[in-house]
């Protein structure tokens, strides 16, 4: 008999979401030490929910736990970016094909795109872009496939946060998002999947030119 996982206590969830947001918006940059006592004081909680939140974030790949250094925000390099984007290249275009084949609603993707266009800052834009991609693969009809993509979603957002800090290329990527959505709404599964593959591959190529997810050096 399977048992549902225990819900995360509210204080832990609060700390988890706050720290995650700070990481994914660049307020806590890669390599920054995450000191339990400092975070506990900042959020007005004991160190226990902070410790549990950091363990959960380590499980998602946003935080690195070390016996000697404690917890730090994960550092992004070309190897890490390639690993994350390789998974996306393998799974995300196929998920989009299935979403289109099922004639699933793309309304959420359109709304996310509009929020990204209207974003007041990079933080809002990054979060909206994450929702855009998720809205394309979530209705694919295979919950396991969607969960696998969810597992790399935060790490992909961390890569894009670091890349944008060096080269704010979001306007170019927004144009690519619009073209992907146009093709998807037209029912062109192969065209949309191809455009999505190009979008993912070209982003990591631009951001980390030493490593090419398609294998070129």
mmCIF file with all atom_site columns, C-alpha atoms in Angstrom:
data_model
loop_
_atom_site.group_PDB
_atom_site.id
_atom_site.type_symbol
_atom_site.label_atom_id
_atom_site.label_alt_id
_atom_site.label_comp_id
_atom_site.label_asym_id
_atom_site.label_entity_id
_atom_site.label_seq_id
_atom_site.pdbx_PDB_ins_code
_atom_site.Cartn_x
_atom_site.Cartn_y
_atom_site.Cartn_z
_atom_site.occupancy
_atom_site.B_iso_or_equiv
_atom_site.pdbx_formal_charge
_atom_site.auth_seq_id
_atom_site.auth_comp_id
_atom_site.auth_asym_id
_atom_site.auth_atom_id
_atom_site.pdbx_PDB_model_num
ATOM 1   C CA . UNK A 1 1   ? 0.000  0.000  0.000   1.00 0.00 ? 1   UNK A CA 1
ATOM 2   C CA . UNK A 1 2   ? 1.402  3.397  -1.000  1.00 0.00 ? 2   UNK A CA 1
ATOM 3   C CA . UNK A 1 3   ? 1.411  6.267  1.426   1.00 0.00 ? 3   UNK A CA 1
ATOM 4   C CA . UNK A 1 4   ? 1.275  9.930  0.482   1.00 0.00 ? 4   UNK A CA 1
ATOM 5   C CA . UNK A 1 5   ? 4.311  11.962 1.560   1.00 0.00 ? 5   UNK A CA 1
ATOM 6   C CA . UNK A 1 6   ? 3.860  14.045 4.682   1.00 0.00 ? 6   UNK A CA 1
ATOM 7   C CA . UNK A 1 7   ? 3.155  17.710 3.930   1.00 0.00 ? 7   UNK A CA 1
ATOM 8   C CA . UNK A 1 8   ? 5.984  20.147 4.594   1.00 0.00 ? 8   UNK A CA 1
ATOM 9   C CA . UNK A 1 9   ? 5.332  22.169 7.786   1.00 0.00 ? 9   UNK A CA 1
ATOM 10  C CA . UNK A 1 10  ? 4.170  25.713 7.044   1.00 0.00 ? 10  UNK A CA 1
ATOM 11  C CA . UNK A 1 11  ? 7.248  27.426 8.510   1.00 0.00 ? 11  UNK A CA 1
ATOM 12  C CA . UNK A 1 12  ? 9.556  25.208 6.489   1.00 0.00 ? 12  UNK A CA 1
ATOM 13  C CA . UNK A 1 13  ? 7.513  25.861 3.342   1.00 0.00 ? 13  UNK A CA 1
ATOM 14  C CA . UNK A 1 14  ? 7.661  29.608 3.979   1.00 0.00 ? 14  UNK A CA 1
ATOM 15  C CA . UNK A 1 15  ? 11.446 29.572 4.329   1.00 0.00 ? 15  UNK A CA 1
ATOM 16  C CA . UNK A 1 16  ? 11.819 27.233 1.361   1.00 0.00 ? 16  UNK A CA 1
ATOM 17  C CA . UNK A 1 17  ? 9.822  29.455 -0.987  1.00 0.00 ? 17  UNK A CA 1
ATOM 18  C CA . UNK A 1 18  ? 11.542 32.639 0.221   1.00 0.00 ? 18  UNK A CA 1
ATOM 19  C CA . UNK A 1 19  ? 15.052 31.231 -0.207  1.00 0.00 ? 19  UNK A CA 1
ATOM 20  C CA . UNK A 1 20  ? 14.171 29.681 -3.580  1.00 0.00 ? 20  UNK A CA 1
ATOM 21  C CA . UNK A 1 21  ? 12.781 32.992 -4.824  1.00 0.00 ? 21  UNK A CA 1
ATOM 22  C CA . UNK A 1 22  ? 15.913 34.814 -3.661  1.00 0.00 ? 22  UNK A CA 1
ATOM 23  C CA . UNK A 1 23  ? 18.118 32.289 -5.491  1.00 0.00 ? 23  UNK A CA 1
ATOM 24  C CA . UNK A 1 24  ? 16.138 32.296 -8.725  1.00 0.00 ? 24  UNK A CA 1
ATOM 25  C CA . UNK A 1 25  ? 15.981 36.089 -8.875  1.00 0.00 ? 25  UNK A CA 1
ATOM 26  C CA . UNK A 1 26  ? 19.689 36.544 -8.191  1.00 0.00 ? 26  UNK A CA 1
ATOM 27  C CA . UNK A 1 27  ? 19.321 38.039 -4.716  1.00 0.00 ? 27  UNK A CA 1
ATOM 28  C CA . UNK A 1 28  ? 21.299 35.062 -3.408  1.00 0.00 ? 28  UNK A CA 1
ATOM 29  C CA . UNK A 1 29  ? 23.946 34.502 -6.107  1.00 0.00 ? 29  UNK A CA 1
ATOM 30  C CA . UNK A 1 30  ? 25.728 31.209 -6.833  1.00 0.00 ? 30  UNK A CA 1
ATOM 31  C CA . UNK A 1 31  ? 28.382 30.404 -4.238  1.00 0.00 ? 31  UNK A CA 1
ATOM 32  C CA . UNK A 1 32  ? 26.702 32.467 -1.492  1.00 0.00 ? 32  UNK A CA 1
ATOM 33  C CA . UNK A 1 33  ? 26.863 30.803 1.919   1.00 0.00 ? 33  UNK A CA 1
ATOM 34  C CA . UNK A 1 34  ? 23.462 30.058 3.463   1.00 0.00 ? 34  UNK A CA 1
ATOM 35  C CA . UNK A 1 35  ? 23.985 30.350 7.214   1.00 0.00 ? 35  UNK A CA 1
ATOM 36  C CA . UNK A 1 36  ? 21.186 28.740 9.201   1.00 0.00 ? 36  UNK A CA 1
ATOM 37  C CA . UNK A 1 37  ? 21.375 31.219 12.091  1.00 0.00 ? 37  UNK A CA 1
ATOM 38  C CA . UNK A 1 38  ? 21.273 34.234 9.777   1.00 0.00 ? 38  UNK A CA 1
ATOM 39  C CA . UNK A 1 39  ? 18.315 32.889 7.794   1.00 0.00 ? 39  UNK A CA 1
ATOM 40  C CA . UNK A 1 40  ? 16.470 31.934 10.975  1.00 0.00 ? 40  UNK A CA 1
ATOM 41  C CA . UNK A 1 41  ? 16.853 35.469 12.303  1.00 0.00 ? 41  UNK A CA 1
ATOM 42  C CA . UNK A 1 42  ? 15.809 36.979 8.977   1.00 0.00 ? 42  UNK A CA 1
ATOM 43  C CA . UNK A 1 43  ? 12.604 34.935 8.761   1.00 0.00 ? 43  UNK A CA 1
ATOM 44  C CA . UNK A 1 44  ? 11.808 34.912 12.473  1.00 0.00 ? 44  UNK A CA 1
ATOM 45  C CA . UNK A 1 45  ? 11.915 31.138 12.849  1.00 0.00 ? 45  UNK A CA 1
ATOM 46  C CA . UNK A 1 46  ? 14.084 28.584 14.598  1.00 0.00 ? 46  UNK A CA 1
ATOM 47  C CA . UNK A 1 47  ? 16.958 26.902 12.796  1.00 0.00 ? 47  UNK A CA 1
ATOM 48  C CA . UNK A 1 48  ? 14.974 23.665 12.341  1.00 0.00 ? 48  UNK A CA 1
ATOM 49  C CA . UNK A 1 49  ? 12.669 24.846 9.500   1.00 0.00 ? 49  UNK A CA 1
ATOM 50  C CA . UNK A 1 50  ? 15.664 26.556 7.875   1.00 0.00 ? 50  UNK A CA 1
ATOM 51  C CA . UNK A 1 51  ? 17.664 23.329 7.999   1.00 0.00 ? 51  UNK A CA 1
ATOM 52  C CA . UNK A 1 52  ? 14.780 21.333 6.517   1.00 0.00 ? 52  UNK A CA 1
ATOM 53  C CA . UNK A 1 53  ? 14.195 23.915 3.790   1.00 0.00 ? 53  UNK A CA 1
ATOM 54  C CA . UNK A 1 54  ? 17.861 23.843 2.797   1.00 0.00 ? 54  UNK A CA 1
ATOM 55  C CA . UNK A 1 55  ? 17.809 20.042 2.642   1.00 0.00 ? 55  UNK A CA 1
ATOM 56  C CA . UNK A 1 56  ? 14.804 20.198 0.316   1.00 0.00 ? 56  UNK A CA 1
ATOM 57  C CA . UNK A 1 57  ? 16.506 22.793 -1.892  1.00 0.00 ? 57  UNK A CA 1
ATOM 58  C CA . UNK A 1 58  ? 19.600 20.590 -2.009  1.00 0.00 ? 58  UNK A CA 1
ATOM 59  C CA . UNK A 1 59  ? 17.357 17.818 -3.325  1.00 0.00 ? 59  UNK A CA 1
ATOM 60  C CA . UNK A 1 60  ? 16.192 20.070 -6.184  1.00 0.00 ? 60  UNK A CA 1
ATOM 61  C CA . UNK A 1 61  ? 19.776 21.001 -7.086  1.00 0.00 ? 61  UNK A CA 1
ATOM 62  C CA . UNK A 1 62  ? 19.636 24.664 -6.077  1.00 0.00 ? 62  UNK A CA 1
ATOM 63  C CA . UNK A 1 63  ? 21.718 24.271 -2.922  1.00 0.00 ? 63  UNK A CA 1
ATOM 64  C CA . UNK A 1 64  ? 24.880 22.300 -2.208  1.00 0.00 ? 64  UNK A CA 1
ATOM 65  C CA . UNK A 1 65  ? 25.379 20.818 1.257   1.00 0.00 ? 65  UNK A CA 1
ATOM 66  C CA . UNK A 1 66  ? 28.930 20.244 2.510   1.00 0.00 ? 66  UNK A CA 1
ATOM 67  C CA . UNK A 1 67  ? 30.050 18.754 5.824   1.00 0.00 ? 67  UNK A CA 1
ATOM 68  C CA . UNK A 1 68  ? 32.782 21.378 6.073   1.00 0.00 ? 68  UNK A CA 1
ATOM 69  C CA . UNK A 1 69  ? 31.372 24.444 4.288   1.00 0.00 ? 69  UNK A CA 1
ATOM 70  C CA . UNK A 1 70  ? 27.713 24.067 5.186   1.00 0.00 ? 70  UNK A CA 1
ATOM 71  C CA . UNK A 1 71  ? 25.060 25.091 2.654   1.00 0.00 ? 71  UNK A CA 1
ATOM 72  C CA . UNK A 1 72  ? 25.789 27.295 -0.354  1.00 0.00 ? 72  UNK A CA 1
ATOM 73  C CA . UNK A 1 73  ? 23.867 28.345 -3.455  1.00 0.00 ? 73  UNK A CA 1
ATOM 74  C CA . UNK A 1 74  ? 24.854 26.038 -6.302  1.00 0.00 ? 74  UNK A CA 1
ATOM 75  C CA . UNK A 1 75  ? 27.511 27.398 -8.626  1.00 0.00 ? 75  UNK A CA 1
ATOM 76  C CA . UNK A 1 76  ? 26.634 27.435 -12.318 1.00 0.00 ? 76  UNK A CA 1
ATOM 77  C CA . UNK A 1 77  ? 29.250 26.446 -14.874 1.00 0.00 ? 77  UNK A CA 1
ATOM 78  C CA . UNK A 1 78  ? 29.191 25.100 -18.427 1.00 0.00 ? 78  UNK A CA 1
ATOM 79  C CA . UNK A 1 79  ? 29.158 21.473 -17.284 1.00 0.00 ? 79  UNK A CA 1
ATOM 80  C CA . UNK A 1 80  ? 26.181 21.981 -14.984 1.00 0.00 ? 80  UNK A CA 1
ATOM 81  C CA . UNK A 1 81  ? 24.335 23.972 -17.648 1.00 0.00 ? 81  UNK A CA 1
ATOM 82  C CA . UNK A 1 82  ? 24.925 21.302 -20.272 1.00 0.00 ? 82  UNK A CA 1
ATOM 83  C CA . UNK A 1 83  ? 23.674 18.522 -17.990 1.00 0.00 ? 83  UNK A CA 1
ATOM 84  C CA . UNK A 1 84  ? 20.441 20.387 -17.226 1.00 0.00 ? 84  UNK A CA 1
ATOM 85  C CA . UNK A 1 85  ? 19.825 21.499 -20.791 1.00 0.00 ? 85  UNK A CA 1
ATOM 86  C CA . UNK A 1 86  ? 20.613 18.045 -22.189 1.00 0.00 ? 86  UNK A CA 1
ATOM 87  C CA . UNK A 1 87  ? 17.670 16.735 -20.169 1.00 0.00 ? 87  UNK A CA 1
ATOM 88  C CA . UNK A 1 88  ? 15.459 19.524 -21.453 1.00 0.00 ? 88  UNK A CA 1
ATOM 89  C CA . UNK A 1 89  ? 16.513 18.870 -25.051 1.00 0.00 ? 89  UNK A CA 1
ATOM 90  C CA . UNK A 1 90  ? 15.679 15.189 -24.710 1.00 0.00 ? 90  UNK A CA 1
ATOM 91  C CA . UNK A 1 91  ? 12.322 15.591 -22.992 1.00 0.00 ? 91  UNK A CA 1
ATOM 92  C CA . UNK A 1 92  ? 10.763 19.017 -23.478 1.00 0.00 ? 92  UNK A CA 1
ATOM 93  C CA . UNK A 1 93  ? 10.229 19.000 -27.271 1.00 0.00 ? 93  UNK A CA 1
ATOM 94  C CA . UNK A 1 94  ? 8.628  15.544 -27.040 1.00 0.00 ? 94  UNK A CA 1
ATOM 95  C CA . UNK A 1 95  ? 6.345  16.727 -24.246 1.00 0.00 ? 95  UNK A CA 1
ATOM 96  C CA . UNK A 1 96  ? 5.273  19.663 -26.418 1.00 0.00 ? 96  UNK A CA 1
ATOM 97  C CA . UNK A 1 97  ? 4.553  17.301 -29.349 1.00 0.00 ? 97  UNK A CA 1
ATOM 98  C CA . UNK A 1 98  ? 2.238  15.335 -27.075 1.00 0.00 ? 98  UNK A CA 1
ATOM 99  C CA . UNK A 1 99  ? 0.554  18.456 -25.734 1.00 0.00 ? 99  UNK A CA 1
ATOM 100 C CA . UNK A 1 100 ? -0.237 19.558 -29.288 1.00 0.00 ? 100 UNK A CA 1
ATOM 101 C CA . UNK A 1 101 ? -1.336 16.064 -30.361 1.00 0.00 ? 101 UNK A CA 1
ATOM 102 C CA . UNK A 1 102 ? -3.822 16.023 -27.469 1.00 0.00 ? 102 UNK A CA 1
ATOM 103 C CA . UNK A 1 103 ? -5.104 19.448 -28.554 1.00 0.00 ? 103 UNK A CA 1
ATOM 104 C CA . UNK A 1 104 ? -4.611 20.586 -24.987 1.00 0.00 ? 104 UNK A CA 1
ATOM 105 C CA . UNK A 1 105 ? -5.327 24.176 -24.024 1.00 0.00 ? 105 UNK A CA 1
ATOM 106 C CA . UNK A 1 106 ? -2.417 26.588 -24.435 1.00 0.00 ? 106 UNK A CA 1
ATOM 107 C CA . UNK A 1 107 ? -4.176 29.423 -22.655 1.00 0.00 ? 107 UNK A CA 1
ATOM 108 C CA . UNK A 1 108 ? -1.817 29.263 -19.661 1.00 0.00 ? 108 UNK A CA 1
ATOM 109 C CA . UNK A 1 109 ? 1.190  29.552 -21.987 1.00 0.00 ? 109 UNK A CA 1
ATOM 110 C CA . UNK A 1 110 ? -0.299 32.645 -23.607 1.00 0.00 ? 110 UNK A CA 1
ATOM 111 C CA . UNK A 1 111 ? -0.970 34.228 -20.229 1.00 0.00 ? 111 UNK A CA 1
ATOM 112 C CA . UNK A 1 112 ? 2.571  33.498 -19.049 1.00 0.00 ? 112 UNK A CA 1
ATOM 113 C CA . UNK A 1 113 ? 3.966  35.047 -22.211 1.00 0.00 ? 113 UNK A CA 1
ATOM 114 C CA . UNK A 1 114 ? 1.893  38.172 -21.605 1.00 0.00 ? 114 UNK A CA 1
ATOM 115 C CA . UNK A 1 115 ? 3.143  38.371 -18.002 1.00 0.00 ? 115 UNK A CA 1
ATOM 116 C CA . UNK A 1 116 ? 6.740  38.080 -19.213 1.00 0.00 ? 116 UNK A CA 1
ATOM 117 C CA . UNK A 1 117 ? 6.192  40.903 -21.728 1.00 0.00 ? 117 UNK A CA 1
ATOM 118 C CA . UNK A 1 118 ? 4.687  43.119 -19.015 1.00 0.00 ? 118 UNK A CA 1
ATOM 119 C CA . UNK A 1 119 ? 7.247  42.242 -16.319 1.00 0.00 ? 119 UNK A CA 1
ATOM 120 C CA . UNK A 1 120 ? 8.623  45.175 -14.374 1.00 0.00 ? 120 UNK A CA 1
ATOM 121 C CA . UNK A 1 121 ? 11.997 43.562 -13.733 1.00 0.00 ? 121 UNK A CA 1
ATOM 122 C CA . UNK A 1 122 ? 14.151 40.538 -14.452 1.00 0.00 ? 122 UNK A CA 1
ATOM 123 C CA . UNK A 1 123 ? 12.812 38.643 -11.447 1.00 0.00 ? 123 UNK A CA 1
ATOM 124 C CA . UNK A 1 124 ? 9.215  38.794 -12.652 1.00 0.00 ? 124 UNK A CA 1
ATOM 125 C CA . UNK A 1 125 ? 10.293 38.001 -16.208 1.00 0.00 ? 125 UNK A CA 1
ATOM 126 C CA . UNK A 1 126 ? 12.262 34.931 -15.124 1.00 0.00 ? 126 UNK A CA 1
ATOM 127 C CA . UNK A 1 127 ? 9.344  33.538 -13.148 1.00 0.00 ? 127 UNK A CA 1
ATOM 128 C CA . UNK A 1 128 ? 6.936  34.161 -16.041 1.00 0.00 ? 128 UNK A CA 1
ATOM 129 C CA . UNK A 1 129 ? 9.275  32.439 -18.488 1.00 0.00 ? 129 UNK A CA 1
ATOM 130 C CA . UNK A 1 130 ? 9.415  29.388 -16.234 1.00 0.00 ? 130 UNK A CA 1
ATOM 131 C CA . UNK A 1 131 ? 5.618  29.272 -16.237 1.00 0.00 ? 131 UNK A CA 1
ATOM 132 C CA . UNK A 1 132 ? 5.544  29.587 -20.028 1.00 0.00 ? 132 UNK A CA 1
ATOM 133 C CA . UNK A 1 133 ? 7.694  26.506 -20.515 1.00 0.00 ? 133 UNK A CA 1
ATOM 134 C CA . UNK A 1 134 ? 5.788  24.554 -17.885 1.00 0.00 ? 134 UNK A CA 1
ATOM 135 C CA . UNK A 1 135 ? 2.474  25.401 -19.528 1.00 0.00 ? 135 UNK A CA 1
ATOM 136 C CA . UNK A 1 136 ? 3.776  23.794 -22.735 1.00 0.00 ? 136 UNK A CA 1
ATOM 137 C CA . UNK A 1 137 ? 4.797  20.468 -21.218 1.00 0.00 ? 137 UNK A CA 1
ATOM 138 C CA . UNK A 1 138 ? 2.408  20.039 -18.286 1.00 0.00 ? 138 UNK A CA 1
ATOM 139 C CA . UNK A 1 139 ? -0.628 19.016 -20.446 1.00 0.00 ? 139 UNK A CA 1
ATOM 140 C CA . UNK A 1 140 ? 1.409  16.361 -22.303 1.00 0.00 ? 140 UNK A CA 1
ATOM 141 C CA . UNK A 1 141 ? -0.698 13.534 -20.864 1.00 0.00 ? 141 UNK A CA 1
ATOM 142 C CA . UNK A 1 142 ? 2.216  11.762 -19.163 1.00 0.00 ? 142 UNK A CA 1
ATOM 143 C CA . UNK A 1 143 ? 2.495  12.822 -15.505 1.00 0.00 ? 143 UNK A CA 1
ATOM 144 C CA . UNK A 1 144 ? 5.879  11.119 -15.110 1.00 0.00 ? 144 UNK A CA 1
ATOM 145 C CA . UNK A 1 145 ? 7.328  13.044 -18.061 1.00 0.00 ? 145 UNK A CA 1
ATOM 146 C CA . UNK A 1 146 ? 5.989  16.287 -16.618 1.00 0.00 ? 146 UNK A CA 1
ATOM 147 C CA . UNK A 1 147 ? 7.463  15.500 -13.185 1.00 0.00 ? 147 UNK A CA 1
ATOM 148 C CA . UNK A 1 148 ? 10.860 14.747 -14.717 1.00 0.00 ? 148 UNK A CA 1
ATOM 149 C CA . UNK A 1 149 ? 10.855 18.157 -16.373 1.00 0.00 ? 149 UNK A CA 1
ATOM 150 C CA . UNK A 1 150 ? 9.678  19.769 -13.138 1.00 0.00 ? 150 UNK A CA 1
ATOM 151 C CA . UNK A 1 151 ? 12.717 18.265 -11.397 1.00 0.00 ? 151 UNK A CA 1
ATOM 152 C CA . UNK A 1 152 ? 15.137 20.220 -13.611 1.00 0.00 ? 152 UNK A CA 1
ATOM 153 C CA . UNK A 1 153 ? 12.969 23.330 -13.833 1.00 0.00 ? 153 UNK A CA 1
ATOM 154 C CA . UNK A 1 154 ? 14.568 25.169 -10.915 1.00 0.00 ? 154 UNK A CA 1
ATOM 155 C CA . UNK A 1 155 ? 18.091 24.329 -12.055 1.00 0.00 ? 155 UNK A CA 1
ATOM 156 C CA . UNK A 1 156 ? 17.276 25.592 -15.557 1.00 0.00 ? 156 UNK A CA 1
ATOM 157 C CA . UNK A 1 157 ? 15.967 28.819 -14.038 1.00 0.00 ? 157 UNK A CA 1
ATOM 158 C CA . UNK A 1 158 ? 19.206 29.192 -12.056 1.00 0.00 ? 158 UNK A CA 1
ATOM 159 C CA . UNK A 1 159 ? 21.205 28.801 -15.277 1.00 0.00 ? 159 UNK A CA 1
ATOM 160 C CA . UNK A 1 160 ? 19.120 31.463 -17.012 1.00 0.00 ? 160 UNK A CA 1
ATOM 161 C CA . UNK A 1 161 ? 19.431 33.840 -14.030 1.00 0.00 ? 161 UNK A CA 1
ATOM 162 C CA . UNK A 1 162 ? 23.222 33.612 -14.177 1.00 0.00 ? 162 UNK A CA 1
ATOM 163 C CA . UNK A 1 163 ? 23.273 33.903 -17.978 1.00 0.00 ? 163 UNK A CA 1
ATOM 164 C CA . UNK A 1 164 ? 21.009 36.961 -17.999 1.00 0.00 ? 164 UNK A CA 1
ATOM 165 C CA . UNK A 1 165 ? 23.231 38.722 -15.458 1.00 0.00 ? 165 UNK A CA 1
ATOM 166 C CA . UNK A 1 166 ? 26.057 38.521 -18.012 1.00 0.00 ? 166 UNK A CA 1
ATOM 167 C CA . UNK A 1 167 ? 23.987 38.983 -21.187 1.00 0.00 ? 167 UNK A CA 1
ATOM 168 C CA . UNK A 1 168 ? 20.363 40.140 -20.845 1.00 0.00 ? 168 UNK A CA 1
ATOM 169 C CA . UNK A 1 169 ? 19.171 38.339 -23.971 1.00 0.00 ? 169 UNK A CA 1
ATOM 170 C CA . UNK A 1 170 ? 15.571 38.029 -22.853 1.00 0.00 ? 170 UNK A CA 1
ATOM 171 C CA . UNK A 1 171 ? 14.131 40.056 -25.767 1.00 0.00 ? 171 UNK A CA 1
ATOM 172 C CA . UNK A 1 172 ? 15.537 37.561 -28.258 1.00 0.00 ? 172 UNK A CA 1
ATOM 173 C CA . UNK A 1 173 ? 14.178 34.654 -26.223 1.00 0.00 ? 173 UNK A CA 1
ATOM 174 C CA . UNK A 1 174 ? 10.771 36.340 -25.932 1.00 0.00 ? 174 UNK A CA 1
ATOM 175 C CA . UNK A 1 175 ? 10.551 36.448 -29.741 1.00 0.00 ? 175 UNK A CA 1
ATOM 176 C CA . UNK A 1 176 ? 11.365 32.736 -29.847 1.00 0.00 ? 176 UNK A CA 1
ATOM 177 C CA . UNK A 1 177 ? 8.655  32.053 -27.255 1.00 0.00 ? 177 UNK A CA 1
ATOM 178 C CA . UNK A 1 178 ? 6.101  33.838 -29.422 1.00 0.00 ? 178 UNK A CA 1
ATOM 179 C CA . UNK A 1 179 ? 7.075  31.766 -32.458 1.00 0.00 ? 179 UNK A CA 1
ATOM 180 C CA . UNK A 1 180 ? 6.883  28.505 -30.480 1.00 0.00 ? 180 UNK A CA 1
ATOM 181 C CA . UNK A 1 181 ? 3.432  29.402 -29.220 1.00 0.00 ? 181 UNK A CA 1
ATOM 182 C CA . UNK A 1 182 ? 2.275  30.455 -32.707 1.00 0.00 ? 182 UNK A CA 1
ATOM 183 C CA . UNK A 1 183 ? 3.283  27.094 -34.161 1.00 0.00 ? 183 UNK A CA 1
ATOM 184 C CA . UNK A 1 184 ? 1.754  25.197 -31.258 1.00 0.00 ? 184 UNK A CA 1
ATOM 185 C CA . UNK A 1 185 ? -1.561 27.026 -31.595 1.00 0.00 ? 185 UNK A CA 1
ATOM 186 C CA . UNK A 1 186 ? -1.533 26.236 -35.324 1.00 0.00 ? 186 UNK A CA 1
ATOM 187 C CA . UNK A 1 187 ? -1.272 22.545 -34.475 1.00 0.00 ? 187 UNK A CA 1
ATOM 188 C CA . UNK A 1 188 ? 2.188  22.191 -36.041 1.00 0.00 ? 188 UNK A CA 1
ATOM 189 C CA . UNK A 1 189 ? 3.664  19.705 -33.579 1.00 0.00 ? 189 UNK A CA 1
ATOM 190 C CA . UNK A 1 190 ? 6.911  19.110 -35.451 1.00 0.00 ? 190 UNK A CA 1
ATOM 191 C CA . UNK A 1 191 ? 7.461  22.789 -36.198 1.00 0.00 ? 191 UNK A CA 1
ATOM 192 C CA . UNK A 1 192 ? 6.797  23.811 -32.602 1.00 0.00 ? 192 UNK A CA 1
ATOM 193 C CA . UNK A 1 193 ? 8.983  21.028 -31.201 1.00 0.00 ? 193 UNK A CA 1
ATOM 194 C CA . UNK A 1 194 ? 11.799 21.994 -33.585 1.00 0.00 ? 194 UNK A CA 1
ATOM 195 C CA . UNK A 1 195 ? 11.540 25.648 -32.627 1.00 0.00 ? 195 UNK A CA 1
ATOM 196 C CA . UNK A 1 196 ? 11.591 24.710 -28.951 1.00 0.00 ? 196 UNK A CA 1
ATOM 197 C CA . UNK A 1 197 ? 14.648 22.490 -29.449 1.00 0.00 ? 197 UNK A CA 1
ATOM 198 C CA . UNK A 1 198 ? 16.450 25.339 -31.215 1.00 0.00 ? 198 UNK A CA 1
ATOM 199 C CA . UNK A 1 199 ? 15.405 27.784 -28.470 1.00 0.00 ? 199 UNK A CA 1
ATOM 200 C CA . UNK A 1 200 ? 16.796 25.609 -25.672 1.00 0.00 ? 200 UNK A CA 1
ATOM 201 C CA . UNK A 1 201 ? 20.006 24.642 -27.516 1.00 0.00 ? 201 UNK A CA 1
ATOM 202 C CA . UNK A 1 202 ? 20.837 28.136 -28.752 1.00 0.00 ? 202 UNK A CA 1
ATOM 203 C CA . UNK A 1 203 ? 20.352 29.674 -25.309 1.00 0.00 ? 203 UNK A CA 1
ATOM 204 C CA . UNK A 1 204 ? 22.925 27.482 -23.590 1.00 0.00 ? 204 UNK A CA 1
ATOM 205 C CA . UNK A 1 205 ? 25.264 27.860 -26.604 1.00 0.00 ? 205 UNK A CA 1
ATOM 206 C CA . UNK A 1 206 ? 25.173 31.634 -26.257 1.00 0.00 ? 206 UNK A CA 1
ATOM 207 C CA . UNK A 1 207 ? 25.472 31.606 -22.482 1.00 0.00 ? 207 UNK A CA 1
ATOM 208 C CA . UNK A 1 208 ? 28.163 28.915 -22.253 1.00 0.00 ? 208 UNK A CA 1
ATOM 209 C CA . UNK A 1 209 ? 29.935 28.797 -25.631 1.00 0.00 ? 209 UNK A CA 1
ATOM 210 C CA . UNK A 1 210 ? 32.556 26.304 -24.411 1.00 0.00 ? 210 UNK A CA 1
ATOM 211 C CA . UNK A 1 211 ? 29.888 23.631 -24.149 1.00 0.00 ? 211 UNK A CA 1
ATOM 212 C CA . UNK A 1 212 ? 27.391 22.908 -26.936 1.00 0.00 ? 212 UNK A CA 1
ATOM 213 C CA . UNK A 1 213 ? 24.381 20.718 -26.012 1.00 0.00 ? 213 UNK A CA 1
ATOM 214 C CA . UNK A 1 214 ? 24.246 19.451 -29.602 1.00 0.00 ? 214 UNK A CA 1
ATOM 215 C CA . UNK A 1 215 ? 27.815 18.175 -29.342 1.00 0.00 ? 215 UNK A CA 1
ATOM 216 C CA . UNK A 1 216 ? 29.718 20.822 -31.333 1.00 0.00 ? 216 UNK A CA 1
ATOM 217 C CA . UNK A 1 217 ? 32.739 22.467 -29.749 1.00 0.00 ? 217 UNK A CA 1
#
